[in-house]
CSV table of C-alpha atoms and ligand atoms in Angstrom, one decimal:
chain,number,residue,atom,x,y,z
L,1,UNK,CA,-60.8,38.1,68.4
L,2,UNK,CA,-62.4,36.9,65.2
L,3,UNK,CA,-62.0,33.4,64.2
L,4,UNK,CA,-59.6,32.9,61.2
L,5,UNK,CA,-61.5,32.5,57.9
L,6,UNK,CA,-61.1,29.3,56.1
L,7,UNK,CA,-60.0,29.7,52.5
L,8,UNK,CA,-62.8,28.7,50.1
L,9,UNK,CA,-61.4,28.2,46.5
L,10,UNK,CA,-64.8,26.7,45.7
L,11,UNK,CA,-66.3,30.2,45.7
L,12,UNK,CA,-64.5,30.8,42.4
L,13,UNK,CA,-65.9,27.6,40.9
L,14,UNK,CA,-69.6,28.3,41.6
L,15,UNK,CA,-70.8,29.4,38.2
L,16,UNK,CA,-69.6,28.9,34.6
L,17,UNK,CA,-68.9,32.6,34.1
L,18,UNK,CA,-66.7,32.7,37.2
L,19,UNK,CA,-64.8,29.6,36.2
L,20,UNK,CA,-64.2,31.1,32.7
L,21,UNK,CA,-63.1,34.4,34.3
L,22,UNK,CA,-60.3,32.7,36.3
L,23,UNK,CA,-59.3,30.2,33.7
L,24,UNK,CA,-55.6,30.1,33.2
L,25,UNK,CA,-55.2,28.3,29.9
L,26,UNK,CA,-57.4,28.3,26.8
L,27,UNK,CA,-57.5,26.3,23.6
L,28,UNK,CA,-58.2,28.3,20.4
L,29,UNK,CA,-58.3,27.1,16.7
L,30,UNK,CA,-55.5,29.6,16.2
L,31,UNK,CA,-53.1,27.4,18.2
L,32,UNK,CA,-53.4,24.4,16.0
L,33,UNK,CA,-51.5,22.9,13.1
L,34,UNK,CA,-53.4,20.2,11.1
L,35,UNK,CA,-51.2,17.4,9.6
L,36,UNK,CA,-52.1,16.3,6.1
L,37,UNK,CA,-50.9,13.3,4.1
L,38,UNK,CA,-50.6,13.8,0.3
L,39,UNK,CA,-50.4,11.0,-2.2
L,40,UNK,CA,-50.2,10.4,-6.0
L,41,UNK,CA,-53.3,9.5,-7.9
L,42,UNK,CA,-56.6,11.1,-8.7
L,43,UNK,CA,-59.6,11.7,-6.5
L,44,UNK,CA,-58.0,9.7,-3.7
L,45,UNK,CA,-59.5,10.1,-0.2
L,46,UNK,CA,-58.2,7.0,1.6
L,47,UNK,CA,-58.9,6.6,5.3
L,48,UNK,CA,-56.0,5.4,7.4
L,49,UNK,CA,-57.3,2.3,9.1
L,50,UNK,CA,-55.7,3.0,12.4
L,51,UNK,CA,-56.6,6.7,12.4
L,52,UNK,CA,-60.3,7.1,11.8
L,53,UNK,CA,-61.0,10.5,10.3
L,54,UNK,CA,-57.5,10.9,8.9
L,55,UNK,CA,-57.1,10.4,5.1
L,56,UNK,CA,-54.4,10.2,2.5
L,57,UNK,CA,-55.4,12.8,-0.1
L,58,UNK,CA,-54.5,13.2,-3.8
L,59,UNK,CA,-53.4,16.6,-4.9
L,60,UNK,CA,-56.6,17.7,-6.6
L,61,UNK,CA,-60.2,18.2,-5.4
L,62,UNK,CA,-59.5,15.8,-2.6
L,63,UNK,CA,-56.8,18.0,-1.1
L,64,UNK,CA,-58.7,21.2,-1.9
L,65,UNK,CA,-61.8,20.1,-0.1
L,66,UNK,CA,-59.8,19.1,3.1
L,67,UNK,CA,-57.9,22.4,3.1
L,68,UNK,CA,-61.2,24.3,2.7
L,69,UNK,CA,-62.5,22.6,5.7
L,70,UNK,CA,-59.4,23.3,7.8
L,71,UNK,CA,-59.5,27.0,6.8
L,72,UNK,CA,-63.2,27.4,7.4
L,73,UNK,CA,-62.7,26.2,10.9
L,74,UNK,CA,-60.2,28.9,11.6
L,75,UNK,CA,-57.1,26.6,11.8
L,76,UNK,CA,-54.2,28.8,10.5
L,77,UNK,CA,-51.7,26.1,9.5
L,78,UNK,CA,-51.2,22.7,8.0
L,79,UNK,CA,-48.2,20.3,8.1
L,80,UNK,CA,-47.6,18.3,5.0
L,81,UNK,CA,-46.3,14.7,4.7
L,82,UNK,CA,-45.9,13.1,1.3
L,83,UNK,CA,-46.0,9.5,0.1
L,84,UNK,CA,-43.8,9.3,-3.1
L,85,UNK,CA,-44.7,7.3,-6.2
L,86,UNK,CA,-41.5,5.2,-5.7
L,87,UNK,CA,-38.8,4.8,-3.1
L,88,UNK,CA,-35.0,4.4,-3.6
L,89,UNK,CA,-31.9,4.4,-1.5
L,90,UNK,CA,-31.6,8.2,-1.1
L,91,UNK,CA,-35.3,9.1,-1.5
L,92,UNK,CA,-35.0,11.0,-4.7
L,93,UNK,CA,-38.6,12.2,-4.9
L,94,UNK,CA,-38.0,14.1,-1.6
L,95,UNK,CA,-36.1,16.9,-3.4
L,96,UNK,CA,-37.8,16.7,-6.8
L,97,UNK,CA,-39.3,19.9,-8.1
L,98,UNK,CA,-42.5,18.0,-9.0
L,99,UNK,CA,-42.4,15.7,-5.9
L,100,UNK,CA,-45.7,15.1,-4.2
L,101,UNK,CA,-45.2,17.7,-1.4
L,102,UNK,CA,-43.9,20.3,-3.8
L,103,UNK,CA,-47.0,19.8,-5.9
L,104,UNK,CA,-49.3,20.0,-2.9
L,105,UNK,CA,-47.6,23.2,-1.8
L,106,UNK,CA,-48.0,24.9,-5.1
L,107,UNK,CA,-51.7,23.9,-5.3
L,108,UNK,CA,-52.5,25.1,-1.8
L,109,UNK,CA,-50.5,28.3,-2.1
L,110,UNK,CA,-52.3,29.3,-5.2
L,111,UNK,CA,-55.7,29.0,-3.5
L,112,UNK,CA,-54.8,30.1,0.0
L,113,UNK,CA,-52.2,32.9,0.0
L,114,UNK,CA,-52.4,33.3,3.8
L,115,UNK,CA,-52.6,29.7,5.0
L,116,UNK,CA,-49.4,28.8,6.9
L,117,UNK,CA,-47.7,25.9,5.1
L,118,UNK,CA,-45.4,23.7,7.2
L,119,UNK,CA,-43.6,20.7,5.7
L,120,UNK,CA,-42.1,17.7,7.4
L,121,UNK,CA,-38.5,17.4,6.2
L,122,UNK,CA,-37.3,13.8,6.5
L,123,UNK,CA,-36.2,10.9,4.4
L,124,UNK,CA,-38.1,8.0,5.9
L,125,UNK,CA,-41.2,8.2,3.7
L,126,UNK,CA,-39.0,8.4,0.6
L,127,UNK,CA,-36.2,5.8,1.2
L,128,UNK,CA,-36.5,2.1,0.3
L,129,UNK,CA,-35.1,1.2,3.7
L,130,UNK,CA,-37.4,3.6,5.6
L,131,UNK,CA,-34.7,5.2,7.7
L,132,UNK,CA,-34.6,9.0,8.2
L,133,UNK,CA,-31.3,9.5,6.3
L,134,UNK,CA,-28.7,7.9,4.0
L,135,UNK,CA,-27.7,4.4,5.1
L,136,UNK,CA,-24.1,3.4,4.9
L,137,UNK,CA,-23.0,0.0,6.3
L,138,UNK,CA,-26.3,-0.4,8.1
L,139,UNK,CA,-26.0,2.9,9.9
L,140,UNK,CA,-27.7,6.3,9.1
L,141,UNK,CA,-24.8,8.5,8.0
L,142,UNK,CA,-25.5,11.8,9.7
L,143,UNK,CA,-23.4,14.2,7.6
L,144,UNK,CA,-24.3,12.7,4.3
L,145,UNK,CA,-28.0,13.2,5.2
L,146,UNK,CA,-27.5,16.9,5.9
L,147,UNK,CA,-26.9,17.8,2.3
L,148,UNK,CA,-30.2,16.0,1.3
L,149,UNK,CA,-32.2,17.8,4.0
L,150,UNK,CA,-30.9,21.1,2.7
L,151,UNK,CA,-32.0,20.3,-0.8
L,152,UNK,CA,-35.4,19.1,0.3
L,153,UNK,CA,-36.0,22.3,2.3
L,154,UNK,CA,-35.0,24.5,-0.6
L,155,UNK,CA,-37.5,22.8,-3.0
L,156,UNK,CA,-40.2,23.1,-0.3
L,157,UNK,CA,-39.5,26.9,0.1
L,158,UNK,CA,-39.4,27.3,-3.7
L,159,UNK,CA,-42.9,25.7,-3.8
L,160,UNK,CA,-44.3,28.0,-1.2
L,161,UNK,CA,-43.6,26.5,2.3
L,162,UNK,CA,-43.5,29.1,5.1
L,163,UNK,CA,-41.8,26.9,7.6
L,164,UNK,CA,-39.9,23.6,7.1
L,165,UNK,CA,-39.8,21.1,9.9
L,166,UNK,CA,-36.9,18.7,10.0
L,167,UNK,CA,-37.9,15.6,11.9
L,168,UNK,CA,-35.0,13.2,11.4
L,169,UNK,CA,-33.0,14.0,14.6
L,170,UNK,CA,-29.7,14.4,12.6
L,171,UNK,CA,-27.0,16.4,14.4
L,172,UNK,CA,-26.5,19.8,12.7
L,173,UNK,CA,-29.8,19.5,10.6
L,174,UNK,CA,-31.0,23.0,11.6
L,175,UNK,CA,-27.8,24.7,10.7
L,176,UNK,CA,-27.5,22.8,7.4
L,177,UNK,CA,-31.0,23.7,6.4
L,178,UNK,CA,-30.6,27.4,7.5
L,179,UNK,CA,-27.5,27.7,5.3
L,180,UNK,CA,-29.2,26.0,2.3
L,181,UNK,CA,-32.3,28.2,2.6
L,182,UNK,CA,-30.2,31.4,3.0
L,183,UNK,CA,-28.1,30.4,0.1
L,184,UNK,CA,-31.1,29.9,-2.1
L,185,UNK,CA,-32.6,33.3,-1.3
L,186,UNK,CA,-35.0,32.1,1.3
L,187,UNK,CA,-33.8,34.0,4.4
L,188,UNK,CA,-37.4,34.8,5.1
L,189,UNK,CA,-38.6,31.1,5.6
L,190,UNK,CA,-38.5,29.6,9.0
L,191,UNK,CA,-37.4,26.3,10.6
L,192,UNK,CA,-39.5,24.4,13.2
L,193,UNK,CA,-37.1,21.9,14.6
L,194,UNK,CA,-38.3,18.6,15.9
L,195,UNK,CA,-35.6,19.3,18.4
L,196,UNK,CA,-36.8,16.9,21.1
L,197,UNK,CA,-38.1,13.8,19.4
L,198,UNK,CA,-38.1,10.5,21.2
L,199,UNK,CA,-37.9,6.9,19.9
L,200,UNK,CA,-41.5,6.3,20.6
L,201,UNK,CA,-44.0,3.5,20.1
L,202,UNK,CA,-46.7,6.2,19.8
L,203,UNK,CA,-45.7,6.7,16.1
L,204,UNK,CA,-47.1,3.3,15.1
L,205,UNK,CA,-50.3,4.5,13.3
L,206,UNK,CA,-48.4,7.3,11.6
L,207,UNK,CA,-46.1,4.8,10.0
L,208,UNK,CA,-49.1,3.2,8.4
L,209,UNK,CA,-50.4,6.6,7.3
L,210,UNK,CA,-47.1,7.6,5.8
L,211,UNK,CA,-45.8,4.2,4.9
L,212,UNK,CA,-42.5,5.0,6.6
L,213,UNK,CA,-41.7,2.1,8.9
L,214,UNK,CA,-38.0,1.2,8.9
L,215,UNK,CA,-37.3,-2.0,6.9
L,216,UNK,CA,-34.7,-3.1,9.4
L,217,UNK,CA,-33.8,-2.1,13.0
L,218,UNK,CA,-35.4,0.9,14.7
L,219,UNK,CA,-34.7,4.6,15.1
L,220,UNK,CA,-32.9,4.5,18.5
L,221,UNK,CA,-29.5,5.5,17.1
L,222,UNK,CA,-31.0,8.9,16.2
L,223,UNK,CA,-34.2,9.5,18.1
L,224,UNK,CA,-34.0,10.1,21.9
L,225,UNK,CA,-34.2,7.6,24.7
L,226,UNK,CA,-37.6,8.1,26.5
L,227,UNK,CA,-35.8,8.0,29.8
L,228,UNK,CA,-34.0,11.3,29.3
L,229,UNK,CA,-35.0,14.9,30.1
L,230,UNK,CA,-31.7,16.7,30.6
L,231,UNK,CA,-30.8,15.6,27.1
L,232,UNK,CA,-34.0,17.2,25.8
L,233,UNK,CA,-32.9,20.6,27.1
L,234,UNK,CA,-29.5,20.1,25.5
L,235,UNK,CA,-31.1,19.2,22.1
L,236,UNK,CA,-33.3,22.3,22.4
L,237,UNK,CA,-30.3,24.6,23.2
L,238,UNK,CA,-28.3,23.2,20.3
L,239,UNK,CA,-31.1,23.8,17.8
L,240,UNK,CA,-31.7,27.3,19.1
L,241,UNK,CA,-28.0,28.0,18.6
L,242,UNK,CA,-28.2,26.6,15.1
L,243,UNK,CA,-30.9,29.0,14.2
L,244,UNK,CA,-34.2,27.3,14.8
L,245,UNK,CA,-37.2,29.7,14.8
L,246,UNK,CA,-39.5,27.3,16.7
L,247,UNK,CA,-38.9,24.2,18.7
L,248,UNK,CA,-40.9,21.0,19.1
L,249,UNK,CA,-41.3,18.3,21.7
L,250,UNK,CA,-42.7,15.0,20.4
L,251,UNK,CA,-44.7,13.0,21.5
L,252,UNK,CA,-46.7,15.2,23.8
L,253,UNK,CA,-48.9,13.3,26.2
L,254,UNK,CA,-46.3,11.1,27.9
L,255,UNK,CA,-43.7,14.0,27.8
L,256,UNK,CA,-45.5,16.9,29.4
L,257,UNK,CA,-42.6,17.3,31.9
L,258,UNK,CA,-40.3,17.6,28.9
L,259,UNK,CA,-42.5,20.3,27.4
L,260,UNK,CA,-42.2,22.2,30.7
L,261,UNK,CA,-38.5,21.7,31.0
L,262,UNK,CA,-37.8,23.0,27.5
L,263,UNK,CA,-40.3,25.8,28.0
L,264,UNK,CA,-38.3,27.1,31.0
L,265,UNK,CA,-35.0,27.0,29.1
L,266,UNK,CA,-35.8,28.8,25.9
L,267,UNK,CA,-37.6,31.9,24.7
L,268,UNK,CA,-38.4,30.4,21.4
L,269,UNK,CA,-42.0,29.4,20.6
L,270,UNK,CA,-42.6,25.8,21.6
L,271,UNK,CA,-44.8,23.4,19.7
L,272,UNK,CA,-46.1,20.0,21.1
L,273,UNK,CA,-46.8,17.2,18.7
L,274,UNK,CA,-49.9,15.3,19.8
L,275,UNK,CA,-48.9,12.2,17.8
L,276,UNK,CA,-50.7,9.5,15.9
L,277,UNK,CA,-50.7,6.9,18.7
L,278,UNK,CA,-52.2,9.5,21.1
L,279,UNK,CA,-55.0,10.1,18.6
L,280,UNK,CA,-55.6,6.4,17.8
L,281,UNK,CA,-55.9,5.4,21.5
L,282,UNK,CA,-58.6,8.0,22.1
L,283,UNK,CA,-60.5,7.1,18.9
L,284,UNK,CA,-60.4,3.4,19.8
L,285,UNK,CA,-61.6,3.9,23.4
L,286,UNK,CA,-64.3,6.3,22.2
L,287,UNK,CA,-65.5,3.8,19.6
L,288,UNK,CA,-65.8,1.2,22.4
L,289,UNK,CA,-67.9,3.7,24.4
L,290,UNK,CA,-65.3,3.6,27.1
L,291,UNK,CA,-64.5,7.3,27.2
L,292,UNK,CA,-66.1,10.6,26.3
L,293,UNK,CA,-63.9,11.6,23.2
L,294,UNK,CA,-64.6,15.3,23.3
L,295,UNK,CA,-63.9,15.8,27.0
L,296,UNK,CA,-60.8,13.5,26.9
L,297,UNK,CA,-59.4,15.3,23.8
L,298,UNK,CA,-60.0,18.8,25.2
L,299,UNK,CA,-58.5,17.8,28.6
L,300,UNK,CA,-55.4,16.3,27.0
L,301,UNK,CA,-54.7,19.2,24.7
L,302,UNK,CA,-55.3,21.7,27.6
L,303,UNK,CA,-52.7,19.8,29.5
L,304,UNK,CA,-50.2,20.4,26.7
L,305,UNK,CA,-50.9,24.2,26.8
L,306,UNK,CA,-50.6,24.2,30.6
L,307,UNK,CA,-47.3,22.4,30.3
L,308,UNK,CA,-46.0,25.3,28.2
L,309,UNK,CA,-46.8,24.6,24.5
L,310,UNK,CA,-47.7,27.6,22.5
L,311,UNK,CA,-49.0,25.6,19.6
L,312,UNK,CA,-50.1,22.0,19.0
L,313,UNK,CA,-49.9,19.8,16.0
L,314,UNK,CA,-52.9,17.5,16.3
L,315,UNK,CA,-55.0,15.1,14.1
L,316,UNK,CA,-57.9,16.3,16.3
L,317,UNK,CA,-57.4,19.9,15.2
L,318,UNK,CA,-60.6,20.0,13.1
L,319,UNK,CA,-62.7,18.3,15.8
L,320,UNK,CA,-61.4,20.7,18.4
L,321,UNK,CA,-62.2,23.7,16.3
L,322,UNK,CA,-65.7,22.4,15.8
L,323,UNK,CA,-66.2,21.8,19.6
L,324,UNK,CA,-64.8,25.2,20.5
L,325,UNK,CA,-67.1,26.9,18.1
L,326,UNK,CA,-70.1,25.0,19.6
L,327,UNK,CA,-69.0,26.0,23.1
L,328,UNK,CA,-68.6,29.7,22.1
L,329,UNK,CA,-71.8,29.5,20.0
R,1,PBG,C1,-40.9,11.2,10.2
R,1,PBG,C2,-41.9,11.5,11.2
R,1,PBG,C3,-42.6,10.6,12.1
R,1,PBG,C4,-43.6,11.3,12.7
R,1,PBG,C5,-43.5,12.6,12.2
R,1,PBG,N1,-42.5,12.7,11.3
R,1,PBG,C6,-42.4,9.2,12.3
R,1,PBG,C7,-41.1,8.6,12.9
R,1,PBG,O1,-40.2,9.4,13.2
R,1,PBG,O2,-41.0,7.4,12.9
R,1,PBG,C8,-44.5,10.8,13.7
R,1,PBG,C9,-45.9,11.5,13.8
R,1,PBG,C10,-47.0,10.8,14.4
R,1,PBG,O3,-46.8,9.7,15.0
R,1,PBG,O4,-48.1,11.4,14.4
R,1,PBG,N2,-39.6,11.2,10.7
R,2,ZN,ZN1,-38.0,10.3,9.4
């Protein structure tokens, strides 16, 4: 009788070629969406203090240059956020034909016919109170907000957006936007729903980048409680039923179990948002020399793919594309 062989998984880890051969998940530039912040003014390239490497860009050479870089690295998509010239109760610039995002869309579309243009559709950057909808008696009025979101989405589609991404966590937002787009002749434009968005402290640096912190209270009456995961599946199912084309889970790193749970309950493409706080923590620790930025970023983003994300929105997208090119090169 022969002695039973012990299993030796290490045999498959012996050389780099072998490790690559049996690798289960890959990162590719084609999986990434690069967020961009557009502002009024001329020749503005203003770095966000809490997000080194991320800039507010004016809609001129500043934006052109950044978009060129993104394109040249093989990143297929950008996600636009706008900072308006002025804010008011309902956020009027949000649905203005010549609003900041609408102008950016037209400019990019003219120069890059095949770049995927995603837009964030929300009110918080545009409203004087900084909430994600119309405020009545101190509360965000869900249904009054839906009409505004529909108008915003249509102006974005008119200006060339491929996919609009509502992020306000209003009930019925996907259906309202779908109806508005269809009614305006944009049946061919898609919706990426921020279906599962938590009330997270990880958005801190973004609120500096987009100047969108709420003036009173917080967002816990509309964004999800970090303690819940069954509710995430429910939110995803509702948005799928309302006609979402892609779903998102946000933030990503502290919610990989949620990415997995949603992945297993829908056939729609799933996007993870590697949010501002996740980016800033890595940048800060790397600056202190406490971690290896490149390895930590690639490991974190690989974890998001492994959890079930098809695509990733990340401020590290350009860095990742450069690193992947070096590794392949
Ligand atoms: C707007 C919006 C936010 C983010 C994306 N869209 C902020 C918020 O909800 O407070 C966060 C993105 C990030 O932190 O990178 N509703
Ligand atoms: Zn918002």
